[in-house]
Each structure stands twice: as structure tokens, then as C-alpha cells.
Tab-separated table of C-alpha atoms in Angstrom:
chain	number	residue	atom	x	y	z
K	16	MET	CA	0.000	0.000	0.000
K	17	ASN	CA	1.450	3.370	-0.967
K	18	ARG	CA	2.187	6.175	1.446
K	19	ASP	CA	-0.620	8.461	0.285
K	20	ALA	CA	-3.256	5.731	0.607
K	21	ARG	CA	-2.259	4.942	4.149
K	22	GLU	CA	-2.062	8.577	5.218
K	23	SER	CA	-5.485	9.295	3.737
K	24	ARG	CA	-7.126	6.941	6.237
K	25	LEU	CA	-5.821	8.748	9.314
K	26	THR	CA	-8.493	9.886	11.732
K	27	GLU	CA	-7.532	12.491	14.322
K	28	PHE	CA	-8.990	12.692	17.824
K	29	THR	CA	-8.286	14.855	20.844
K	30	PHE	CA	-8.603	13.332	24.314
K	31	SER	CA	-8.764	15.448	27.448
K	32	TYR	CA	-7.617	14.359	30.894
K	33	LEU	CA	-7.709	15.711	34.426
K	34	PRO	CA	-4.344	16.983	35.670
K	35	PRO	CA	-1.943	16.125	37.057
K	36	PHE	CA	-0.621	13.554	34.578
K	37	ASP	CA	3.082	12.716	34.445
K	38	TRP	CA	2.930	11.514	30.848
K	39	LYS	CA	6.700	11.710	30.473
K	40	SER	CA	7.078	8.981	33.096
K	41	MET	CA	4.339	7.001	31.352
K	42	LEU	CA	6.196	7.163	28.032
K	43	ALA	CA	9.496	6.281	29.718
K	44	PHE	CA	7.892	3.201	31.291
K	45	LEU	CA	6.441	2.070	27.965
K	46	ASN	CA	9.632	2.840	26.071
K	47	TYR	CA	11.773	0.764	28.425
K	48	ARG	CA	9.488	-2.214	27.813
K	49	SER	CA	8.681	-1.596	24.140
K	50	ILE	CA	8.687	-4.339	21.517
K	51	PRO	CA	10.802	-3.426	18.463
K	52	GLY	CA	8.770	-3.492	15.272
K	53	ILE	CA	5.488	-3.337	17.197
K	54	GLU	CA	5.928	-0.139	19.211
K	55	HIS	CA	7.876	3.092	18.735
K	56	ILE	CA	8.190	5.730	21.442
K	57	THR	CA	9.736	9.190	21.262
K	58	GLU	CA	10.086	11.816	23.984
K	59	ASN	CA	6.503	12.957	23.422
K	60	SER	CA	4.713	10.245	21.432
K	61	TYR	CA	3.716	6.591	21.402
K	62	SER	CA	3.052	4.678	18.175
K	63	ARG	CA	2.195	1.044	17.545
K	64	THR	CA	0.586	-1.440	15.207
K	65	ILE	CA	-2.720	-3.036	16.150
K	66	SER	CA	-5.018	-5.869	15.192
K	67	HIS	CA	-8.650	-5.638	16.230
K	68	ASP	CA	-11.544	-7.804	15.075
K	69	GLY	CA	-9.464	-9.131	12.197
K	70	THR	CA	-8.420	-5.710	10.910
K	71	GLU	CA	-4.869	-4.361	11.134
K	72	GLY	CA	-3.970	-0.741	11.695
K	73	ASP	CA	-1.735	1.600	13.638
K	74	PHE	CA	-1.939	4.737	15.720
K	75	CYS	CA	0.187	7.501	17.173
K	76	VAL	CA	-0.590	9.375	20.380
K	77	ALA	CA	1.170	12.725	20.830
K	78	PHE	CA	1.520	14.664	24.089
K	79	GLU	CA	2.205	18.337	24.695
K	80	ASP	CA	3.016	20.158	27.917
K	81	GLY	CA	0.415	22.436	29.434
K	82	THR	CA	-2.596	21.396	27.365
K	83	ASN	CA	-4.219	18.619	29.442
K	84	GLN	CA	-4.959	16.990	26.095
K	85	VAL	CA	-3.465	14.347	23.847
K	86	ARG	CA	-3.881	13.943	20.120
K	87	ALA	CA	-4.420	10.518	18.612
K	88	TYR	CA	-3.858	9.787	14.931
K	89	ILE	CA	-5.542	6.489	14.140
K	90	ASN	CA	-5.219	4.458	10.958
K	91	TYR	CA	-7.913	1.800	11.244
K	92	PRO	CA	-10.218	1.171	8.267
K	93	ASN	CA	-13.048	-0.611	10.110
K	94	THR	CA	-14.993	2.485	11.151
K	95	ARG	CA	-17.699	0.415	12.841
K	96	ARG	CA	-15.170	-0.713	15.445
K	97	LEU	CA	-13.297	2.572	15.749
K	98	SER	CA	-14.950	3.452	19.064
K	99	SER	CA	-13.552	0.317	20.712
K	100	VAL	CA	-10.088	1.167	19.368
K	101	ILE	CA	-10.431	4.598	20.975
K	102	ASP	CA	-11.446	3.007	24.283
K	103	ARG	CA	-8.347	0.815	24.233
K	104	ILE	CA	-6.074	3.742	23.487
K	105	ARG	CA	-7.529	5.708	26.386
K	106	SER	CA	-7.009	2.668	28.610
K	107	ILE	CA	-3.328	2.334	27.676
K	108	PHE	CA	-2.675	5.798	29.083
K	109	ASP	CA	-5.170	5.594	31.948
K	110	LEU	CA	-6.770	8.806	30.695
K	111	HIS	CA	-10.020	8.335	32.616
K	112	THR	CA	-8.298	8.522	36.010
K	113	ASP	CA	-8.547	11.398	38.477
K	114	SER	CA	-4.919	11.449	39.623
K	115	SER	CA	-5.498	14.132	42.235
K	116	LEU	CA	-7.964	11.885	44.075
K	117	ILE	CA	-5.538	8.953	44.078
K	118	ASP	CA	-2.577	11.119	45.048
K	119	ARG	CA	-4.503	12.511	48.019
K	120	HIS	CA	-5.357	9.001	49.183
K	121	LEU	CA	-1.790	7.681	48.888
K	122	ALA	CA	-0.343	10.806	50.514
K	123	ARG	CA	-2.107	9.882	53.756
K	124	ASP	CA	0.539	7.181	54.154
K	125	LYS	CA	3.773	8.288	55.823
K	126	LEU	CA	5.971	6.258	53.467
K	127	LEU	CA	4.311	7.418	50.270
K	128	ARG	CA	3.664	11.054	51.188
K	129	PRO	CA	7.062	12.451	50.095
K	130	MET	CA	6.960	10.330	46.941
K	131	VAL	CA	3.556	11.695	45.952
K	132	LYS	CA	4.854	15.216	46.532
K	133	GLN	CA	7.882	14.589	44.311
K	134	PHE	CA	6.098	12.573	41.599
K	135	PRO	CA	2.476	13.718	41.324
K	136	GLY	CA	0.216	12.428	38.590
K	137	LEU	CA	1.713	8.978	38.022
K	138	ARG	CA	-0.700	6.603	36.318
K	139	VAL	CA	-0.760	2.878	35.643
K	140	PRO	CA	0.263	2.035	32.066
K	141	GLY	CA	-2.232	-0.298	30.435
K	142	CYS	CA	-1.739	-2.331	27.282
K	143	TRP	CA	-3.195	-2.701	23.819
K	144	ASP	CA	-3.702	-6.452	24.078
K	145	GLY	CA	-3.807	-8.681	27.143
K	146	PHE	CA	-2.257	-11.687	25.432
K	147	GLU	CA	0.676	-9.628	24.189
K	148	LEU	CA	1.207	-8.350	27.729
K	149	ALA	CA	1.033	-11.894	29.119
K	150	VAL	CA	3.717	-13.071	26.685
K	151	ARG	CA	5.873	-10.120	27.679
K	152	ALA	CA	5.343	-10.789	31.398
K	153	ILE	CA	6.099	-14.507	31.130
K	154	LEU	CA	9.313	-13.847	29.225
K	155	GLY	CA	10.249	-11.141	31.731
K	156	GLN	CA	10.461	-13.547	34.648
K	157	GLN	CA	13.953	-13.576	36.184
K	158	VAL	CA	15.595	-11.813	33.233
K	159	SER	CA	16.336	-8.168	32.493
K	160	VAL	CA	13.706	-5.986	30.877
K	161	LYS	CA	15.802	-5.584	27.738
K	162	SER	CA	16.424	-9.329	27.461
K	163	ALA	CA	12.695	-9.940	27.639
K	164	SER	CA	12.070	-7.318	24.944
K	165	THR	CA	14.563	-9.083	22.683
K	166	LEU	CA	12.774	-12.412	23.114
K	167	VAL	CA	9.355	-10.887	22.447
K	168	ALA	CA	10.724	-9.163	19.340
K	169	ARG	CA	11.927	-12.539	18.028
K	170	ILE	CA	8.430	-13.959	18.428
K	171	ALA	CA	6.897	-10.946	16.699
K	172	ASP	CA	9.394	-11.138	13.851
K	173	ARG	CA	8.820	-14.860	13.264
K	174	TYR	CA	5.064	-15.125	13.782
K	175	GLY	CA	3.765	-11.570	13.519
K	176	LYS	CA	2.149	-10.380	10.313
K	177	ALA	CA	4.308	-8.020	8.247
K	178	TYR	CA	2.885	-4.511	8.203
K	179	LYS	CA	3.624	-1.542	5.938
K	180	CYS	CA	3.499	1.765	7.728
K	181	VAL	CA	4.468	5.380	7.176
K	182	ASN	CA	6.547	5.022	10.351
K	183	PRO	CA	9.434	2.729	9.291
K	184	GLU	CA	9.922	1.635	12.906
K	185	LEU	CA	6.595	-0.233	12.784
K	186	THR	CA	7.043	-3.417	10.770
K	187	HIS	CA	4.829	-6.147	12.249
K	188	VAL	CA	1.529	-6.798	13.991
K	189	PHE	CA	1.876	-8.932	17.121
K	190	PRO	CA	0.785	-12.550	16.541
K	191	SER	CA	-2.572	-13.718	17.842
K	192	ALA	CA	-3.091	-16.275	20.581
K	193	ALA	CA	-4.286	-18.751	17.939
K	194	THR	CA	-1.046	-18.318	15.984
K	195	LEU	CA	1.245	-18.861	18.969
K	196	ALA	CA	-0.835	-21.756	20.297
K	197	ARG	CA	0.263	-23.782	17.275
K	198	GLY	CA	3.647	-22.133	16.711
K	199	ASN	CA	7.099	-23.587	17.336
K	200	LEU	CA	8.906	-21.392	19.845
K	201	SER	CA	12.030	-23.536	20.055
K	202	GLN	CA	15.446	-22.236	18.981
K	203	MET	CA	14.494	-18.708	20.001
K	204	GLY	CA	16.383	-18.610	23.300
K	205	ILE	CA	13.255	-19.248	25.379
K	206	ILE	CA	13.421	-21.889	28.101
K	207	ASN	CA	11.014	-24.806	27.767
K	208	GLN	CA	8.853	-23.964	30.774
K	209	ARG	CA	8.175	-20.458	29.480
K	210	MET	CA	7.421	-21.713	25.993
K	211	ALA	CA	4.890	-24.105	27.495
K	212	ALA	CA	3.394	-21.355	29.671
K	213	ILE	CA	2.925	-19.028	26.685
K	214	GLN	CA	1.239	-21.737	24.665
K	215	SER	CA	-0.975	-22.734	27.594
K	216	VAL	CA	-2.192	-19.145	27.925
K	217	ALA	CA	-2.682	-18.959	24.158
K	218	SER	CA	-4.734	-22.162	24.179
K	219	LEU	CA	-6.916	-21.011	27.079
K	220	ILE	CA	-7.660	-17.770	25.251
K	221	GLY	CA	-8.333	-19.578	21.983
K	222	GLU	CA	-10.712	-22.008	23.683
K	223	GLY	CA	-12.610	-19.167	25.335
K	224	HIS	CA	-11.608	-20.113	28.885
K	225	LEU	CA	-9.532	-16.984	29.551
K	226	ARG	CA	-9.925	-13.283	28.858
K	227	ILE	CA	-7.248	-10.753	29.706
K	228	ASP	CA	-9.142	-7.485	29.789
K	229	SER	CA	-11.077	-5.232	32.128
K	230	THR	CA	-14.152	-7.496	32.084
K	231	THR	CA	-12.277	-10.207	33.995
K	232	ASN	CA	-12.345	-10.546	37.783
K	233	THR	CA	-8.829	-10.404	39.217
K	234	GLU	CA	-9.301	-13.131	41.821
K	235	THR	CA	-10.696	-15.536	39.228
K	236	PHE	CA	-7.959	-14.615	36.758
K	237	VAL	CA	-5.116	-15.094	39.244
K	238	GLN	CA	-6.455	-18.459	40.352
K	239	LEU	CA	-6.784	-19.706	36.774
K	240	ILE	CA	-3.519	-18.451	35.356
K	241	CYS	CA	-1.467	-19.587	38.362
K	242	GLU	CA	-2.548	-23.153	37.609
K	243	ILE	CA	-0.225	-22.972	34.603
K	244	LYS	CA	3.241	-24.284	35.402
K	245	GLY	CA	5.775	-21.481	35.238
K	246	ILE	CA	3.350	-18.683	36.099
K	247	GLY	CA	3.363	-17.404	39.651
K	248	ASP	CA	1.883	-14.699	41.794
K	249	TRP	CA	4.070	-11.875	40.477
K	250	THR	CA	3.253	-12.542	36.833
K	251	ALA	CA	-0.463	-12.924	37.538
K	252	HIS	CA	-0.780	-9.672	39.489
K	253	TYR	CA	1.422	-7.728	37.071
K	254	ILE	CA	-0.867	-8.787	34.218
K	255	ALA	CA	-3.907	-7.913	36.340
K	256	MET	CA	-2.470	-4.482	37.028
K	257	ARG	CA	-1.878	-3.593	33.376
K	258	GLY	CA	-4.081	-5.997	31.418
K	259	LEU	CA	-7.188	-6.159	33.596
K	260	ASN	CA	-6.845	-2.481	34.573
K	261	ASP	CA	-7.287	-3.438	38.218
K	262	PRO	CA	-6.397	-0.340	40.269
K	263	ASP	CA	-5.751	-2.509	43.327
K	264	ALA	CA	-3.649	-5.326	41.831
K	265	PHE	CA	-0.540	-5.796	43.934
K	266	PRO	CA	2.476	-7.891	42.830
K	267	CYS	CA	3.848	-7.926	46.369
K	268	SER	CA	6.514	-10.542	45.637
K	269	ASP	CA	8.367	-8.108	43.358
K	270	LEU	CA	11.940	-7.679	44.606
K	271	ILE	CA	12.305	-4.019	43.642
K	272	LEU	CA	8.953	-3.248	45.221
K	273	ARG	CA	9.957	-4.949	48.467
K	274	ARG	CA	13.184	-2.961	48.533
K	275	ALA	CA	11.480	0.305	47.645
K	276	ALA	CA	8.896	-0.070	50.408
K	277	SER	CA	11.371	-0.997	53.145
K	278	LEU	CA	12.536	2.470	54.123
K	279	GLY	CA	11.837	4.272	50.893
K	280	ASP	CA	15.513	4.099	49.976
K	281	GLY	CA	15.941	0.388	49.271
K	282	SER	CA	18.447	-0.118	52.101
K	283	ASN	CA	16.491	-3.131	53.365
K	284	THR	CA	14.125	-5.631	51.808
K	285	LEU	CA	10.664	-6.492	53.088
K	286	THR	CA	9.185	-9.940	52.696
K	287	GLY	CA	6.144	-10.300	50.490
K	288	ARG	CA	3.992	-10.794	53.583
K	289	GLN	CA	5.378	-7.625	55.176
K	290	LEU	CA	4.736	-5.648	52.008
K	291	LEU	CA	1.188	-6.977	51.828
K	292	ALA	CA	0.572	-5.668	55.345
K	293	CYS	CA	2.296	-2.385	54.540
K	294	GLY	CA	0.001	-1.900	51.559
K	295	ILE	CA	-3.304	-2.250	53.405
K	296	PRO	CA	-3.745	1.550	53.784
K	297	TRP	CA	-3.081	2.006	50.058
K	298	GLN	CA	-6.226	0.123	49.072
K	299	PRO	CA	-8.085	0.448	46.735
K	300	TRP	CA	-5.249	2.079	44.748
K	301	ARG	CA	-2.349	-0.299	45.308
K	302	SER	CA	-1.493	-0.487	41.600
K	303	TYR	CA	-0.768	3.237	41.694
K	304	ALA	CA	1.364	2.761	44.792
K	305	VAL	CA	3.348	0.157	42.845
K	306	ILE	CA	4.092	2.622	40.045
K	307	LEU	CA	5.009	5.271	42.608
K	308	LEU	CA	7.386	2.992	44.501
K	309	TRP	CA	9.050	1.781	41.303
K	310	LYS	CA	9.482	5.379	40.153
K	311	ASN	CA	10.950	6.494	43.463
K	312	TYR	CA	13.345	3.550	43.603
K	313	GLN	CA	14.487	4.138	40.035
K	314	HIS	CA	15.062	7.809	40.794
K	315	ALA	CA	17.106	6.962	43.895
K	316	GLN	CA	19.237	4.496	41.949
K	317	GLN	CA	19.860	7.002	39.170
K	318	ILE	CA	21.023	9.555	41.714
K	319	SER	CA	23.417	7.018	43.224
K	320	GLY	CA	24.699	6.052	39.782
K	321	SER	CA	23.393	2.491	39.923
K	322	GLN	CA	21.521	0.640	37.216
K	323	ILE	CA	18.432	-1.386	38.039
K	324	GLN	CA	16.296	-3.940	36.276
K	325	SER	CA	12.643	-4.085	37.313
């Protein structure tokens, strides 16, 4: 498809949000975990390919300081389903949230109060597709973020559908659950247990036994997905946080989180049980506390000159 034809299908929308919104931190989070060929992030924009109801497309969301608005440029030819594409885009950036309300709640806690003051308006990054997020989370277990991104990119390159886009950084559409359920993931640097876990999730989705979206109850989801060998509590709650859009999901076994919540400076490490107790006052916004603690820990490590993987 030529450049002019693809550009002619762009539909522009403007989304408003309630301040504060630290969208620069949101983009940094997504950029650090981006999948080459599927996503492309700049200092003020997020672009990606999509597949929705059997139709491929792409979009770009652009941010600007001081406007309390974002512009979305959507290339998706199925106009009857465009509204659901818009809903997903808004969900990725948590645009519906009243950050001031959540910040006030979290600031009641002695540990979080100075963090909220320093980093107001943090939101929970969502995802375009729950299965894609699950693959990314499974491959991210016990490896660095960048290593996981490399593995996911290999899957996308082998099994994703090639896609022509005005943005040369976008080259593929992420493969469907049905495609990976029958795919051969060997010889890609993925350990056997994680290959099996990915294909188990793919099969459950394909058979209609599992949905990874905001319609799914977190407790039911965690119970079901943790029955899969190789998927534990951290992975389940991380997916719930970003894929189910659960504002209270809490991956309390996360090592960085347990360090960040110890004294706020990572000098000690809480147990998962201790962190669970510590987080009781943060309910029903524990997912936002997670993002805040990760951000604060990362900031502290950058100041000290250390590098972290979370």
C-alpha cells in the first residue's frame, strides 16, 4: 500500500484528561518495555501497530506540555469498530483517572507522602492487548527488561504479520493467541517452561476459557492463570495491574517493590507478607502505589549512579 493511501485513512482525535498527569514517566515506562517493530516511542509520542476484530492498523498518540490533552492519529479502516479502538487507546494511558484523588489518598501514608509530593500524577500504564502483555510478562520472569524485549521481538518477527506503515519503525503486527498456540517457539532462546506457559495461555484464550481485559475478575484470573506451570503470583498480578486495569492489583513478591517499600531508599528488603501488610492503607489504589514505589526507587538508583532492572 502506498504512502498516500495509508495517510489518507488517518483519523484524528483529541482526548482530554484531568491533571496532574506525568505523561513523560508514562512514556518512559512504555519505552523501556517496548517491543521493536510493534511499538515506537519518542520523547513525546507513542506509536504502535494493532489488530482488532481481524483488521490491522496503527496509531500515534502525541503529548504536549500544558494542554491537558493528547492527540491521537488512528489508521484503522473498520470504522464500525473505531470506538472500541479509541477506548483501548484511552485505557493504555489511563486517561479516565482522576490522579489528584488517588494522590490525596496515597499521601495519607507516611511512606508514600514524600513520593507523591515529588512525583504527582503517576498513572498505571495499560496495554493494547492482554495476550501480548502476558507473553511479555512470562518472558520477563527472572531476566532483564531488555532481554525480555529481545525475546518478544523474536516472536513478533517470526510469527507476527508483516505490516507496511508510514513510520518505518513499525514493521509487524503482534501474533494472535491462535497463531502462537500452534507455533514452534524452540530455537528462540526461550526456556522450555516459558514456551509451554505461553502456549498454555494462548490455548486457554483460543478455547474461550480466559480473557485478559477489564471485564475479567482479578481473583478468578489469578487463580486460573497460576494453575499454569511457570506462572506465579508476580506474573499474575502484574498482568492484572496492566491488562485487567485493576487499580488494586498488587504484585507484592516483586523484589524491587519490596526494597522500595522498606525504608523508601531500598536499604532493606521487606518480605512479600510484610509488604502486603504495609500496603493495606493504600487500598483500593495499590497499583498506583506500585508505580510510585518503582518510580521512586528508580530515581534513587539514578542519583546514586546504579543501574536497576525491574
